[in-house]
GROMACS .gro file of C-alpha atoms in nm:
model
  184
    1UNK     CA    1  -4.223   5.194  -5.820
    2UNK     CA    2  -4.115   5.411  -6.018
    3UNK     CA    3  -3.762   5.647  -6.106
    4UNK     CA    4  -3.880   5.900  -5.901
    5UNK     CA    5  -4.018   5.762  -5.584
    6UNK     CA    6  -3.721   5.542  -5.549
    7UNK     CA    7  -3.482   5.929  -5.650
    8UNK     CA    8  -3.664   6.036  -5.371
    9UNK     CA    9  -3.627   5.802  -5.088
   10UNK     CA   10  -3.269   5.843  -5.200
   11UNK     CA   11  -3.209   6.145  -5.158
   12UNK     CA   12  -3.516   6.152  -4.856
   13UNK     CA   13  -3.253   5.922  -4.663
   14UNK     CA   14  -2.985   6.252  -4.666
   15UNK     CA   15  -3.058   6.414  -4.327
   16UNK     CA   16  -2.800   6.683  -4.375
   17UNK     CA   17  -2.436   6.761  -4.559
   18UNK     CA   18  -2.208   6.815  -4.274
   19UNK     CA   19  -1.901   6.819  -4.520
   20UNK     CA   20  -1.878   6.990  -4.871
   21UNK     CA   21  -1.682   6.902  -5.183
   22UNK     CA   22  -1.554   7.201  -5.165
   23UNK     CA   23  -1.432   7.099  -4.813
   24UNK     CA   24  -1.318   6.829  -4.856
   25UNK     CA   25  -1.077   6.937  -5.147
   26UNK     CA   26  -0.885   7.160  -4.992
   27UNK     CA   27  -0.793   6.921  -4.703
   28UNK     CA   28  -0.704   6.668  -5.004
   29UNK     CA   29  -0.472   6.906  -5.154
   30UNK     CA   30  -0.342   6.949  -4.763
   31UNK     CA   31  -0.250   6.643  -4.700
   32UNK     CA   32  -0.084   6.571  -5.088
   33UNK     CA   33   0.149   6.817  -4.956
   34UNK     CA   34   0.132   6.662  -4.609
   35UNK     CA   35   0.256   6.349  -4.792
   36UNK     CA   36   0.553   6.540  -5.065
   37UNK     CA   37   0.672   6.653  -4.696
   38UNK     CA   38   0.667   6.356  -4.555
   39UNK     CA   39   0.895   6.122  -4.815
   40UNK     CA   40   1.086   6.452  -5.005
   41UNK     CA   41   1.073   6.240  -5.427
   42UNK     CA   42   1.127   5.922  -5.213
   43UNK     CA   43   0.837   5.652  -5.366
   44UNK     CA   44   0.531   5.537  -5.155
   45UNK     CA   45   0.259   5.294  -5.169
   46UNK     CA   46  -0.116   5.397  -5.154
   47UNK     CA   47  -0.352   5.171  -5.022
   48UNK     CA   48  -0.669   5.202  -4.993
   49UNK     CA   49  -0.980   5.008  -4.799
   50UNK     CA   50  -1.167   4.919  -5.008
   51UNK     CA   51  -1.433   4.954  -5.091
   52UNK     CA   52  -1.563   5.328  -4.875
   53UNK     CA   53  -1.194   5.502  -4.989
   54UNK     CA   54  -1.153   5.419  -5.346
   55UNK     CA   55  -1.324   5.802  -5.420
   56UNK     CA   56  -1.032   5.934  -5.163
   57UNK     CA   57  -0.717   5.766  -5.311
   58UNK     CA   58  -0.810   5.867  -5.543
   59UNK     CA   59  -0.741   6.201  -5.478
   60UNK     CA   60  -0.556   6.164  -5.267
   61UNK     CA   61  -0.282   6.011  -5.564
   62UNK     CA   62  -0.447   6.286  -5.821
   63UNK     CA   63  -0.285   6.562  -5.519
   64UNK     CA   64   0.085   6.406  -5.430
   65UNK     CA   65   0.345   6.462  -5.648
   66UNK     CA   66   0.573   6.170  -5.541
   67UNK     CA   67   0.610   5.930  -5.709
   68UNK     CA   68   0.296   5.655  -5.586
   69UNK     CA   69   0.195   5.330  -5.693
   70UNK     CA   70  -0.141   5.229  -5.595
   71UNK     CA   71  -0.291   4.883  -5.382
   72UNK     CA   72  -0.540   4.753  -5.276
   73UNK     CA   73  -0.718   4.593  -4.966
   74UNK     CA   74  -1.069   4.477  -4.827
   75UNK     CA   75  -1.169   4.467  -4.561
   76UNK     CA   76  -1.515   4.469  -4.353
   77UNK     CA   77  -1.679   4.504  -4.039
   78UNK     CA   78  -1.965   4.643  -4.139
   79UNK     CA   79  -2.127   4.397  -4.362
   80UNK     CA   80  -2.480   4.521  -4.466
   81UNK     CA   81  -2.604   4.756  -4.176
   82UNK     CA   82  -2.480   5.080  -3.979
   83UNK     CA   83  -2.331   4.945  -3.669
   84UNK     CA   84  -2.040   4.778  -3.697
   85UNK     CA   85  -2.044   4.398  -3.610
   86UNK     CA   86  -1.705   4.369  -3.420
   87UNK     CA   87  -1.564   4.095  -3.597
   88UNK     CA   88  -1.297   4.238  -3.859
   89UNK     CA   89  -1.212   4.021  -4.183
   90UNK     CA   90  -0.969   4.054  -4.476
   91UNK     CA   91  -1.161   3.963  -4.773
   92UNK     CA   92  -0.882   4.149  -5.036
   93UNK     CA   93  -0.498   4.144  -4.926
   94UNK     CA   94  -0.245   4.249  -5.113
   95UNK     CA   95  -0.020   3.999  -5.327
   96UNK     CA   96   0.339   4.209  -5.321
   97UNK     CA   97   0.617   4.268  -5.102
   98UNK     CA   98   0.624   4.633  -4.863
   99UNK     CA   99   0.965   4.587  -4.755
  100UNK     CA  100   1.109   4.812  -4.980
  101UNK     CA  101   0.823   5.074  -5.036
  102UNK     CA  102   0.681   5.367  -4.766
  103UNK     CA  103   0.326   5.223  -4.715
  104UNK     CA  104   0.019   5.495  -4.655
  105UNK     CA  105  -0.291   5.351  -4.555
  106UNK     CA  106  -0.582   5.516  -4.770
  107UNK     CA  107  -0.915   5.467  -4.516
  108UNK     CA  108  -1.232   5.651  -4.526
  109UNK     CA  109  -1.392   5.601  -4.153
  110UNK     CA  110  -1.184   5.527  -3.890
  111UNK     CA  111  -1.509   5.447  -3.612
  112UNK     CA  112  -1.421   5.164  -3.361
  113UNK     CA  113  -1.022   5.107  -3.460
  114UNK     CA  114  -1.093   4.728  -3.532
  115UNK     CA  115  -1.047   4.752  -3.831
  116UNK     CA  116  -0.703   4.972  -3.933
  117UNK     CA  117  -0.602   4.800  -3.628
  118UNK     CA  118  -0.583   4.491  -3.758
  119UNK     CA  119  -0.437   4.636  -4.079
  120UNK     CA  120  -0.187   4.786  -3.963
  121UNK     CA  121  -0.101   4.490  -3.733
  122UNK     CA  122  -0.134   4.294  -4.065
  123UNK     CA  123   0.080   4.507  -4.190
  124UNK     CA  124   0.470   4.628  -3.992
  125UNK     CA  125   0.477   4.251  -3.976
  126UNK     CA  126   0.528   4.299  -4.340
  127UNK     CA  127   0.871   4.512  -4.284
  128UNK     CA  128   0.737   4.824  -4.418
  129UNK     CA  129   0.992   5.111  -4.459
  130UNK     CA  130   0.725   5.274  -4.292
  131UNK     CA  131   0.436   5.278  -4.248
  132UNK     CA  132   0.158   5.543  -4.240
  133UNK     CA  133  -0.245   5.613  -4.148
  134UNK     CA  134  -0.475   5.868  -4.356
  135UNK     CA  135  -0.806   5.923  -4.295
  136UNK     CA  136  -1.102   6.156  -4.444
  137UNK     CA  137  -1.330   6.115  -4.158
  138UNK     CA  138  -1.219   6.013  -3.788
  139UNK     CA  139  -1.502   5.931  -3.495
  140UNK     CA  140  -1.231   5.951  -3.164
  141UNK     CA  141  -1.590   5.914  -2.954
  142UNK     CA  142  -1.631   5.548  -3.089
  143UNK     CA  143  -1.347   5.401  -3.047
  144UNK     CA  144  -1.251   5.065  -2.889
  145UNK     CA  145  -0.866   4.984  -2.944
  146UNK     CA  146  -0.589   5.257  -2.859
  147UNK     CA  147  -0.563   5.341  -3.208
  148UNK     CA  148  -0.509   5.706  -3.386
  149UNK     CA  149  -0.424   5.821  -3.696
  150UNK     CA  150  -0.117   5.968  -3.783
  151UNK     CA  151  -0.358   6.230  -3.961
  152UNK     CA  152  -0.799   6.283  -3.942
  153UNK     CA  153  -0.864   6.507  -4.245
  154UNK     CA  154  -1.140   6.595  -4.050
  155UNK     CA  155  -1.312   6.448  -3.674
  156UNK     CA  156  -1.664   6.420  -3.682
  157UNK     CA  157  -1.956   6.328  -3.419
  158UNK     CA  158  -2.049   6.008  -3.389
  159UNK     CA  159  -2.269   6.009  -3.659
  160UNK     CA  160  -2.339   5.770  -3.940
  161UNK     CA  161  -2.258   5.881  -4.294
  162UNK     CA  162  -2.314   5.879  -4.584
  163UNK     CA  163  -2.087   5.967  -4.886
  164UNK     CA  164  -1.764   6.062  -5.133
  165UNK     CA  165  -1.755   5.651  -5.124
  166UNK     CA  166  -1.917   5.604  -4.793
  167UNK     CA  167  -2.271   5.389  -4.866
  168UNK     CA  168  -2.536   5.241  -4.666
  169UNK     CA  169  -2.627   4.893  -4.834
  170UNK     CA  170  -2.389   4.995  -5.111
  171UNK     CA  171  -2.552   5.307  -5.187
  172UNK     CA  172  -2.471   5.691  -5.206
  173UNK     CA  173  -2.088   5.629  -5.253
  174UNK     CA  174  -2.169   5.803  -5.541
  175UNK     CA  175  -2.259   6.144  -5.353
  176UNK     CA  176  -1.976   6.421  -5.355
  177UNK     CA  177  -1.998   6.499  -5.026
  178UNK     CA  178  -2.063   6.416  -4.664
  179UNK     CA  179  -2.378   6.321  -4.549
  180UNK     CA  180  -2.569   6.258  -4.246
  181UNK     CA  181  -2.795   5.936  -4.273
  182UNK     CA  182  -3.101   5.955  -4.236
  183UNK     CA  183  -3.214   5.597  -4.054
  184UNK     CA  184  -3.621   5.669  -4.030
   0.00000   0.00000   0.00000
């Protein structure tokens, strides 16, 4: 298969852009100011849920002015498909003591809520000074567990989305916007 054909197949899976790069950047600027106002100069620990939130984490980290450290966790319930398996697996945990930190979890998308619900329980048991969840995208109509983020930058309908760190089969993370995935 030629390079052009592969690129065209990649592009054909982008059904439509639903959140532009500019809209994302404006929302992140607002989130950075909100985080700054919560902690008023107090150091924080930003925890990115990999892999999808790494782009979001990088931009939020640049948007805050309070001192911050970063950590990464990896949890999955999708594996290589477009539907949640319902089983949350922590594949990379943080190793530091978080009891002296205000923790801000940064997530790319909250769908059923299972993954974040399990992560929040795990981290709260480690006694952080405080814990907040900020998600780029929220799909409340898909929620299976009673979970609500502290901040959702965008609420979206029940579409499978890609871009800005979100993937389908590990592809599309590099798109600078959020798009609906064309499964056809």
